Amino acid sequence: MAELTKGQKIQFLRTILKIRRFEEKTIQMYQIAKIWGYLHPYVGEEAIAVGACAAINKSDYIISTHRGHGHSIAKGADLNRMMAELLGKATGYCKGRGGSMHIADTELGMLGANGIVGGGIPISVGAGFSCKMEAKGRVAVCFFSDGASNNGVFHEALNMAAIFNLPVIYVCENNMYAISMSSCDSIACKDIAKRAAAYDIPGVIVDGSDPEAVYRVVTEAVELARQGKGPSLIEAKTYRFGGHHPNDPADYRDKQEAEFYKREKDPVINYKKRLLEEKVISQTEIDTMEKEIITAVEDSVKFAEESPEPSLEKFLEEVRSI
Amino acid sequence: MAELTKGQKIQFLRTILKIRRFEEKTIQMYQIAKIWGYLHPYVGEEAIAVGACAAINKSDYIISTHRGHGHSIAKGADLNRMMAELLGKATGYCKGRGGSMHIADTELGMLGANGIVGGGIPISVGAGFSCKMEAKGRVAVCFFSDGASNNGVFHEALNMAAIFNLPVIYVCENNMYAISMSSCDSIACKDIAKRAAAYDIPGVIVDGSDPEAVYRVVTEAVELARQGKGPSLIEAKTYRFGGHHPNDPADYRDKQEAEFYKREKDPVINYKKRLLEEKVISQTEIDTMEKEIITAVEDSVKFAEESPEPSLEKFLEEVRSI
Amino acid sequence: MREIEYREAIREAVMEEMNRDPKVFLIGEDIGKYGGAFRAYKGLLDMYGPERVINTPISEATIIGSGIGAAVTGYRPVAEIMFIDFTGLAMDQIVNQAAKIRYMTGDNLRCPLVIRTQGGAGRGVAAQHSQSLEAWFYHVPGLKVVMPSTAYDVKGLLKTAIRDDNVVVFIEHKMIYLNKGPVPEEEYIIDFGVADIKREGKDVTIFAYSNMVFKALEAAKDLEQEGISCEVFDPRTLVPLDMEALLKSVKKTNRLVVVTEACERGSVASDISAKVSSQAFDSLDAPVKIVAGLNTPIPYNSILEQASIPHKADIVKAVKEVLA
Amino acid sequence: MREIEYREAIREAVMEEMNRDPKVFLIGEDIGKYGGAFRAYKGLLDMYGPERVINTPISEATIIGSGIGAAVTGYRPVAEIMFIDFTGLAMDQIVNQAAKIRYMTGDNLRCPLVIRTQGGAGRGVAAQHSQSLEAWFYHVPGLKVVMPSTAYDVKGLLKTAIRDDNVVVFIEHKMIYLNKGPVPEEEYIIDFGVADIKREGKDVTIFAYSNMVFKALEAAKDLEQEGISCEVFDPRTLVPLDMEALLKSVKKTNRLVVVTEACERGSVASDISAKVSSQAFDSLDAPVKIVAGLNTPIPYNSILEQASIPHKADIVKAVKEVLA
Ligand SMILES: Cc1ncc(C[n+]2csc(CCOP(=O)(O)OP(=O)(O)O)c2C)c(N)n1
Ligand SMILES: Cc1ncc(C[n+]2csc(CCOP(=O)(O)OP(=O)(O)O)c2C)c(N)n1
Ligand SMILES: [Mg+2]
Ligand SMILES: [Mg+2]
């Protein structure tokens, strides 16, 4: 595997920051009720989406989850259309019909977030069949978290992907919780990666706070997949920095635990520090980058707020025509 | 573990033979259309039910499958009521409402055969909760075959049984086929027992044609379960001697493969031979035993044929009252 | 009488039954420390411990299977599916196992299982978290279907559900957990199959259940101003259904509006309409009118979401139509 | 015209579409060497190879998920669920994913997926293998529901289903695979939403679909002897429904009998009855009569099984009732 270029590293940082600032904004917007419904911030987990999506091409597919903003942004989604969707506007990715949990874009190979935990996992198998039949080396990356790994569809899908040698990379973002359920209590084996043995596929553990580490393991898995060697399971150890949703105080979990992760495993803090140490970027450059990102996020809010609501008449017409 | 007594061994042979002769009879009856619907003979797999059920008590539970006659007989079911059920008679275990795929008996801890592949696996978790809450050392044995192990419920159930330390013994009868689907093509890992690793529970392989071997491994698993040490997964390697059902010529599988198993792995042939060699039983005693069993099977047919059909009036009355 | 929240009434029902019968236990996702997605079980883990308040992984099929296995071996589980939308993952266990096990085994195995869940739109949670799917269960022999509207009803009916020897699908509505209503301190239960006339009237019968009862009551109040007297008929349990009381009401008013939040096509409302249209053919002065959700996945945008489900105005309009 | 079996018509439809469009493929259990549980795919594995005839493990949810994932990325899968009863294991994928994905994503993802399955009673395969569950799918926005009765219809409709850009639940009946019927050699397709009057008549309309069309035709023949002229109306597709043609027929005959093998409560028949009762209120000379399956899990015993589903005699009786 080639060394990461300076440019790639800077891009990693930029996308991590983009996700973080976007998510922080959505939380704010949620708290003032400009966004409603369910919102599941990706704060703390950014390095996984960034590392994984950097390892694939635009033409490759991703399958996302209810906590999907990070995946979309890392795959190249437009912040304006995302924010517009969160505000339910006609200019949003789903024309305001989907909201946070259903963002998708065929152009970018985003096969959809999902309101059903694990709901995308079987769909990844179909994407895998499609890639295999098409035989152009395309792959699919399927994201899900620890909670989803206990649902039956995980087992069915990994088994099928394995027996048919499908080019799908399963990236489990083990953020240690499924709402209030600790993964230590809900998963019978210590590491989810161990479950790969049940399908005779590689099972790899990676530090989910390190985008480069994630990039490396996903790149390896993608290579196997493109060579027709079938799926892999990657467990990225991470932590959900906030509650399950913005209004969840997460009082079911240990305060010190949360503090530890926020202090030691924050991809924003750590990766900034690393790139500064490696002299890949300067503090001034970071500041400029941050400013650009904040502007872009603010712009997305402006775009969203100024966008029209979907037309009620058109909606009613459509319904009648179904 | 105590050595098996002579009496136990003879009992093993008797039950193996009982299942075999019963199944042969049901196939005959099916071919002359006295039994209809679906019928899935257990021929070739008898030693598993016999060894497993010998390792538990009457008060313990079993959860069975669409190929369930052997489990019922080994758990102590009455041939008359079984045959009556297969003929749809009012005297059958299910009063004629269930047929082959739904035989159950609370008294005997038989929580039901099942027409849905894998359908009983989640139910075993509930039986496990029940045993655990009751805290009287009861256990449950859940039978299923290779095909079922690919269904999502297998994963969910084993995970739950493991995290809650439930006293359930999962006995996978790997008979190498799910209808026409070879387990080599459908299961991504070589041995299903390996899947135990995904739940950090013991995973044991045993020769399913040897009732004593099955008895030993199940006894060990039962001991763990009764000690509160949670579930086990046992993979009993076996072979479905006939087609999926009596009218299935099974032309999708290799003739020589089938011949090999029928010649080398027939529990009836092998266990008779072993007990003769060990001088646990004589040929004359076996002959007597066979005669008794054949009579019992014939009697069950007589009983079933002479039994009344369920009352249509009562049925209609019941339906109205639901 | 004291007034308590709908969700508090649920909690009381569950606690009373757990105290009365040690065989009753709870199982579901996030029902431990979290107290359930709508906090109806707040504090129960501390009171009853993890053996009777079983917090599960995200394994809907096996939550129901756990309920079945425990029920057929002598327990009385209350198994929770957090959103009715997620029953899609458990339909085999609900329909092929739970609903049929007693029947198929010739009464050998009894399955006193309560499946608690909630549905409905109105919170901007889009197509996979807003459905009204009672019609699925209503169609399956072997399932009772209960959809209480008030705090009083939910308490009395949940207690009955837990005592019932059969499978009960108990469906709440996400928009009414915080509604307060009078609930007596003393113990009571409500029998299944007994409708409650939430408001008496003589010009038209409005059949409504769950959250729609409130919209029907609002409509009735408005219509009263215009001199139209509406009878608001809350069946409370859809299976068994109090058909006798419904026919009595319709024979009095000669007009029927059926309200459901679910999509009209193949809805419970259609079934009620069909039943009344044929069983009270000669009493009806106008065709039965259905007020139902639109035939669409529920959109996220709240203007569209609101447009997808019935409101007071729709009911008012329908009442006027059947009276026209 | 040549006559071929219903299952042969299926095979022809699939082959023609596979030959026409390389994006069409088949996926399901035992569809390889075995040729499908009812042998409709006999020989197709040899013809199209394992890449286009994908034989899966017993993983119903993931069979549908595979269909969805392939469909939204440009393929046209025909995914098979061996028995409609087993859709219980795949309802989340069918209802929460497939049916909604196009809508929820604002038309971003299209899902041209056919879900082939079969249902119905009559073969002594008891409660978990004999259900008629079309009402579930009928109720879900985003799904088309097709239930062909004849070899001619199944071929033309399956070809249309495969070409449709939306999700189609295609439901066959286990008792009619061997029925022979005229099917032209030349290619044809049948549009969705176009009913077929299987027999013209003037005294009463009998709405029937799938296997019940044949029972209705038998009844009509008997009734003719008694001077009663029945119109047998086969909608062929339940969603979309040819309501216009149905109303036209009812306005002619002024009487309607709706036949379904499914349990009456919450059935498609109830919905049809409700629709016609209100939309043709003034044309109906008698209440709509439903002939449906009993409200019971299907029993194994064949006397009871037969008693659970409608027969010619039940239809004859119902027709006489609406004419009385
Ligand atoms: C099938 C299903 N069950 C339950 C839920 C409710 N729910 C939403 S998110 C969530 C937790 C998911 O946990 P995990 O998979 O670990 O994802 P995370 O939230 O940690 O990203 C639950 C239980 C759901 N949406 N879908
Ligand atoms: C959920 C489900 N899918 C498919 C079927 C149809 N079917 C009946 S038996 C069978 C094969 C089962 O294979 P396995 O679990 O290995 O059991 P075996 O027949 O070998 O005992 C299949 C696919 C079913 N009954 N249930
Ligand atoms: Mg998680
Ligand atoms: Mg097998």
PDB file of C-alpha atoms in Angstrom, chain D residues 139-309:
ATOM      1  CA  HIS D 139     -52.330  -2.398   2.706  1.00  0.00           C
ATOM      2  CA  VAL D 140     -48.794  -1.136   2.139  1.00  0.00           C
ATOM      3  CA  PRO D 141     -48.273   1.898  -0.105  1.00  0.00           C
ATOM      4  CA  GLY D 142     -45.474   1.275  -2.554  1.00  0.00           C
ATOM      5  CA  LEU D 143     -46.290  -2.319  -3.381  1.00  0.00           C
ATOM      6  CA  LYS D 144     -48.179  -3.554  -6.399  1.00  0.00           C
ATOM      7  CA  VAL D 145     -50.016  -6.809  -5.849  1.00  0.00           C
ATOM      8  CA  VAL D 146     -50.693  -9.262  -8.642  1.00  0.00           C
ATOM      9  CA  MET D 147     -52.635 -12.529  -8.301  1.00  0.00           C
ATOM     10  CA  PRO D 148     -53.095 -14.224 -11.656  1.00  0.00           C
ATOM     11  CA  SER D 149     -55.548 -17.058 -12.085  1.00  0.00           C
ATOM     12  CA  THR D 150     -54.847 -18.477 -15.534  1.00  0.00           C
ATOM     13  CA  ALA D 151     -51.796 -19.543 -17.488  1.00  0.00           C
ATOM     14  CA  TYR D 152     -52.488 -16.732 -19.939  1.00  0.00           C
ATOM     15  CA  ASP D 153     -52.681 -14.155 -17.201  1.00  0.00           C
ATOM     16  CA  VAL D 154     -49.676 -15.358 -15.255  1.00  0.00           C
ATOM     17  CA  LYS D 155     -47.444 -15.123 -18.275  1.00  0.00           C
ATOM     18  CA  GLY D 156     -48.540 -11.694 -19.424  1.00  0.00           C
ATOM     19  CA  LEU D 157     -48.569 -10.245 -15.952  1.00  0.00           C
ATOM     20  CA  LEU D 158     -45.221 -11.651 -14.896  1.00  0.00           C
ATOM     21  CA  LYS D 159     -43.596 -10.088 -17.920  1.00  0.00           C
ATOM     22  CA  THR D 160     -45.171  -6.762 -17.022  1.00  0.00           C
ATOM     23  CA  ALA D 161     -44.057  -7.165 -13.417  1.00  0.00           C
ATOM     24  CA  ILE D 162     -40.464  -7.698 -14.461  1.00  0.00           C
ATOM     25  CA  ARG D 163     -40.576  -4.583 -16.617  1.00  0.00           C
ATOM     26  CA  ASP D 164     -42.223  -2.462 -13.931  1.00  0.00           C
ATOM     27  CA  ASP D 165     -40.003   0.097 -12.218  1.00  0.00           C
ATOM     28  CA  ASN D 166     -41.571  -0.551  -8.833  1.00  0.00           C
ATOM     29  CA  VAL D 167     -41.906  -3.353  -6.365  1.00  0.00           C
ATOM     30  CA  VAL D 168     -44.390  -6.006  -7.392  1.00  0.00           C
ATOM     31  CA  VAL D 169     -45.579  -8.734  -5.058  1.00  0.00           C
ATOM     32  CA  PHE D 170     -46.527 -11.520  -7.414  1.00  0.00           C
ATOM     33  CA  ILE D 171     -48.647 -14.151  -5.707  1.00  0.00           C
ATOM     34  CA  GLU D 172     -49.429 -17.506  -7.249  1.00  0.00           C
ATOM     35  CA  HIS D 173     -51.608 -20.261  -5.808  1.00  0.00           C
ATOM     36  CA  LYS D 174     -50.235 -23.678  -4.995  1.00  0.00           C
ATOM     37  CA  MET D 175     -53.257 -25.531  -6.366  1.00  0.00           C
ATOM     38  CA  ILE D 176     -53.095 -24.201  -9.908  1.00  0.00           C
ATOM     39  CA  TYR D 177     -49.525 -24.785 -11.094  1.00  0.00           C
ATOM     40  CA  LEU D 178     -50.624 -27.770 -13.120  1.00  0.00           C
ATOM     41  CA  ASN D 179     -53.748 -26.157 -14.578  1.00  0.00           C
ATOM     42  CA  LYS D 180     -53.512 -25.919 -18.328  1.00  0.00           C
ATOM     43  CA  GLY D 181     -54.770 -22.984 -20.310  1.00  0.00           C
ATOM     44  CA  PRO D 182     -54.434 -21.425 -23.749  1.00  0.00           C
ATOM     45  CA  VAL D 183     -51.307 -19.314 -24.179  1.00  0.00           C
ATOM     46  CA  PRO D 184     -50.361 -17.922 -27.584  1.00  0.00           C
ATOM     47  CA  GLU D 185     -46.945 -18.624 -29.023  1.00  0.00           C
ATOM     48  CA  GLU D 186     -46.506 -14.947 -29.802  1.00  0.00           C
ATOM     49  CA  GLU D 187     -45.264 -12.555 -27.231  1.00  0.00           C
ATOM     50  CA  TYR D 188     -47.767 -10.510 -25.270  1.00  0.00           C
ATOM     51  CA  ILE D 189     -47.950  -8.593 -22.035  1.00  0.00           C
ATOM     52  CA  ILE D 190     -50.895  -7.673 -19.859  1.00  0.00           C
ATOM     53  CA  ASP D 191     -51.114  -4.217 -18.363  1.00  0.00           C
ATOM     54  CA  PHE D 192     -51.598  -3.834 -14.645  1.00  0.00           C
ATOM     55  CA  GLY D 193     -54.903  -2.441 -13.483  1.00  0.00           C
ATOM     56  CA  VAL D 194     -56.955  -4.021 -16.229  1.00  0.00           C
ATOM     57  CA  ALA D 195     -59.515  -6.489 -14.962  1.00  0.00           C
ATOM     58  CA  ASP D 196     -60.668  -9.419 -17.013  1.00  0.00           C
ATOM     59  CA  ILE D 197     -64.292 -10.407 -17.113  1.00  0.00           C
ATOM     60  CA  LYS D 198     -63.880 -14.159 -17.100  1.00  0.00           C
ATOM     61  CA  ARG D 199     -67.541 -14.651 -17.786  1.00  0.00           C
ATOM     62  CA  GLU D 200     -70.160 -12.097 -18.679  1.00  0.00           C
ATOM     63  CA  GLY D 201     -73.482 -11.960 -16.905  1.00  0.00           C
ATOM     64  CA  LYS D 202     -76.239  -9.630 -15.877  1.00  0.00           C
ATOM     65  CA  ASP D 203     -77.779 -10.661 -12.563  1.00  0.00           C
ATOM     66  CA  VAL D 204     -74.858 -10.509 -10.188  1.00  0.00           C
ATOM     67  CA  THR D 205     -71.167  -9.700 -10.223  1.00  0.00           C
ATOM     68  CA  ILE D 206     -68.818 -12.198  -8.617  1.00  0.00           C
ATOM     69  CA  PHE D 207     -65.471 -10.612  -7.780  1.00  0.00           C
ATOM     70  CA  ALA D 208     -62.870 -13.372  -7.462  1.00  0.00           C
ATOM     71  CA  TYR D 209     -59.146 -13.700  -7.922  1.00  0.00           C
ATOM     72  CA  SER D 210     -56.470 -16.349  -8.023  1.00  0.00           C
ATOM     73  CA  ASN D 211     -57.769 -19.875  -7.415  1.00  0.00           C
ATOM     74  CA  MET D 212     -61.195 -18.539  -6.465  1.00  0.00           C
ATOM     75  CA  VAL D 213     -61.832 -17.525 -10.071  1.00  0.00           C
ATOM     76  CA  PHE D 214     -62.259 -21.193 -10.901  1.00  0.00           C
ATOM     77  CA  LYS D 215     -64.691 -21.796  -8.055  1.00  0.00           C
ATOM     78  CA  ALA D 216     -66.625 -18.728  -9.160  1.00  0.00           C
ATOM     79  CA  LEU D 217     -66.769 -20.015 -12.726  1.00  0.00           C
ATOM     80  CA  GLU D 218     -68.012 -23.387 -11.529  1.00  0.00           C
ATOM     81  CA  ALA D 219     -70.664 -21.665  -9.455  1.00  0.00           C
ATOM     82  CA  ALA D 220     -71.677 -19.496 -12.384  1.00  0.00           C
ATOM     83  CA  LYS D 221     -72.079 -22.552 -14.547  1.00  0.00           C
ATOM     84  CA  ASP D 222     -74.328 -24.236 -12.004  1.00  0.00           C
ATOM     85  CA  LEU D 223     -76.328 -21.096 -11.489  1.00  0.00           C
ATOM     86  CA  GLU D 224     -76.889 -20.745 -15.188  1.00  0.00           C
ATOM     87  CA  GLN D 225     -78.874 -23.955 -15.020  1.00  0.00           C
ATOM     88  CA  GLU D 226     -81.171 -22.168 -12.650  1.00  0.00           C
ATOM     89  CA  GLY D 227     -81.451 -19.178 -14.917  1.00  0.00           C
ATOM     90  CA  ILE D 228     -79.117 -16.950 -12.956  1.00  0.00           C
ATOM     91  CA  SER D 229     -76.591 -15.048 -14.999  1.00  0.00           C
ATOM     92  CA  CYS D 230     -73.334 -14.320 -13.183  1.00  0.00           C
ATOM     93  CA  GLU D 231     -70.557 -12.028 -14.260  1.00  0.00           C
ATOM     94  CA  VAL D 232     -67.221 -13.339 -13.027  1.00  0.00           C
ATOM     95  CA  PHE D 233     -64.898 -10.411 -12.494  1.00  0.00           C
ATOM     96  CA  ASP D 234     -61.188 -11.207 -12.164  1.00  0.00           C
ATOM     97  CA  PRO D 235     -59.226  -8.079 -11.171  1.00  0.00           C
ATOM     98  CA  ARG D 236     -55.910  -9.870 -11.898  1.00  0.00           C
ATOM     99  CA  THR D 237     -54.020  -7.093 -10.143  1.00  0.00           C
ATOM    100  CA  LEU D 238     -55.266  -6.027  -6.720  1.00  0.00           C
ATOM    101  CA  VAL D 239     -52.944  -3.020  -6.736  1.00  0.00           C
ATOM    102  CA  PRO D 240     -53.566  -1.216  -9.018  1.00  0.00           C
ATOM    103  CA  LEU D 241     -57.231  -2.136  -8.978  1.00  0.00           C
ATOM    104  CA  ASP D 242     -59.538  -1.681 -11.925  1.00  0.00           C
ATOM    105  CA  MET D 243     -62.215   0.063  -9.884  1.00  0.00           C
ATOM    106  CA  GLU D 244     -63.785   1.614 -12.923  1.00  0.00           C
ATOM    107  CA  ALA D 245     -64.541  -1.740 -14.486  1.00  0.00           C
ATOM    108  CA  LEU D 246     -65.798  -3.086 -11.194  1.00  0.00           C
ATOM    109  CA  LEU D 247     -68.212  -0.217 -10.681  1.00  0.00           C
ATOM    110  CA  LYS D 248     -69.364  -0.587 -14.240  1.00  0.00           C
ATOM    111  CA  SER D 249     -70.096  -4.248 -13.691  1.00  0.00           C
ATOM    112  CA  VAL D 250     -71.904  -3.605 -10.419  1.00  0.00           C
ATOM    113  CA  LYS D 251     -73.940  -0.815 -11.944  1.00  0.00           C
ATOM    114  CA  LYS D 252     -75.053  -3.308 -14.529  1.00  0.00           C
ATOM    115  CA  THR D 253     -75.850  -6.193 -12.186  1.00  0.00           C
ATOM    116  CA  ASN D 254     -76.706  -4.209  -9.042  1.00  0.00           C
ATOM    117  CA  ARG D 255     -75.428  -7.040  -6.917  1.00  0.00           C
ATOM    118  CA  LEU D 256     -72.004  -8.087  -5.773  1.00  0.00           C
ATOM    119  CA  VAL D 257     -70.495 -11.180  -4.224  1.00  0.00           C
ATOM    120  CA  VAL D 258     -66.804 -10.899  -3.287  1.00  0.00           C
ATOM    121  CA  VAL D 259     -64.847 -14.105  -2.966  1.00  0.00           C
ATOM    122  CA  THR D 260     -61.524 -14.606  -1.257  1.00  0.00           C
ATOM    123  CA  GLU D 261     -59.770 -17.606   0.177  1.00  0.00           C
ATOM    124  CA  ALA D 262     -58.269 -15.454   2.936  1.00  0.00           C
ATOM    125  CA  CYS D 263     -59.859 -14.969   6.345  1.00  0.00           C
ATOM    126  CA  GLU D 264     -62.633 -12.459   6.038  1.00  0.00           C
ATOM    127  CA  ARG D 265     -61.597 -10.121   8.823  1.00  0.00           C
ATOM    128  CA  GLY D 266     -59.455  -7.376   7.357  1.00  0.00           C
ATOM    129  CA  SER D 267     -59.343  -9.058   3.965  1.00  0.00           C
ATOM    130  CA  VAL D 268     -59.085  -7.630   0.483  1.00  0.00           C
ATOM    131  CA  ALA D 269     -62.682  -8.744   0.092  1.00  0.00           C
ATOM    132  CA  SER D 270     -63.736  -6.456   2.945  1.00  0.00           C
ATOM    133  CA  ASP D 271     -61.995  -3.609   1.267  1.00  0.00           C
ATOM    134  CA  ILE D 272     -63.691  -4.275  -2.050  1.00  0.00           C
ATOM    135  CA  SER D 273     -67.001  -4.555  -0.288  1.00  0.00           C
ATOM    136  CA  ALA D 274     -66.429  -1.262   1.514  1.00  0.00           C
ATOM    137  CA  LYS D 275     -65.428   0.499  -1.692  1.00  0.00           C
ATOM    138  CA  VAL D 276     -68.372  -0.728  -3.679  1.00  0.00           C
ATOM    139  CA  SER D 277     -70.836  -0.245  -0.823  1.00  0.00           C
ATOM    140  CA  SER D 278     -69.977   3.387  -0.638  1.00  0.00           C
ATOM    141  CA  GLN D 279     -69.167   4.155  -4.259  1.00  0.00           C
ATOM    142  CA  ALA D 280     -72.149   2.316  -5.685  1.00  0.00           C
ATOM    143  CA  PHE D 281     -74.479   2.850  -2.760  1.00  0.00           C
ATOM    144  CA  ASP D 282     -77.439   3.711  -4.904  1.00  0.00           C
ATOM    145  CA  SER D 283     -76.854   0.967  -7.431  1.00  0.00           C
ATOM    146  CA  LEU D 284     -76.823  -1.886  -4.966  1.00  0.00           C
ATOM    147  CA  ASP D 285     -80.062  -3.784  -4.667  1.00  0.00           C
ATOM    148  CA  ALA D 286     -78.737  -5.943  -1.872  1.00  0.00           C
ATOM    149  CA  PRO D 287     -75.886  -5.771   0.601  1.00  0.00           C
ATOM    150  CA  VAL D 288     -72.562  -6.906  -0.768  1.00  0.00           C
ATOM    151  CA  LYS D 289     -71.924 -10.466   0.283  1.00  0.00           C
ATOM    152  CA  ILE D 290     -68.474 -11.775   1.109  1.00  0.00           C
ATOM    153  CA  VAL D 291     -67.512 -15.413   0.697  1.00  0.00           C
ATOM    154  CA  ALA D 292     -64.247 -15.918   2.541  1.00  0.00           C
ATOM    155  CA  GLY D 293     -62.070 -18.305   4.426  1.00  0.00           C
ATOM    156  CA  LEU D 294     -62.948 -19.010   8.025  1.00  0.00           C
ATOM    157  CA  ASN D 295     -61.274 -17.152  10.807  1.00  0.00           C
ATOM    158  CA  THR D 296     -58.929 -19.972  11.750  1.00  0.00           C
ATOM    159  CA  PRO D 297     -55.394 -21.166  11.205  1.00  0.00           C
ATOM    160  CA  ILE D 298     -55.710 -23.734   8.418  1.00  0.00           C
ATOM    161  CA  PRO D 299     -56.055 -27.204   9.970  1.00  0.00           C
ATOM    162  CA  TYR D 300     -54.147 -30.235   8.721  1.00  0.00           C
ATOM    163  CA  ASN D 301     -57.069 -32.634   8.627  1.00  0.00           C
ATOM    164  CA  SER D 302     -58.504 -32.390   5.162  1.00  0.00           C
ATOM    165  CA  ILE D 303     -62.133 -32.324   6.154  1.00  0.00           C
ATOM    166  CA  LEU D 304     -61.443 -29.342   8.361  1.00  0.00           C
ATOM    167  CA  GLU D 305     -59.107 -27.794   5.845  1.00  0.00           C
ATOM    168  CA  GLN D 306     -61.722 -27.947   3.136  1.00  0.00           C
ATOM    169  CA  ALA D 307     -64.268 -26.507   5.536  1.00  0.00           C
ATOM    170  CA  SER D 308     -61.975 -23.531   6.120  1.00  0.00           C
ATOM    171  CA  ILE D 309     -61.974 -22.281   2.555  1.00  0.00           C
TER     172      ILE D 309
END
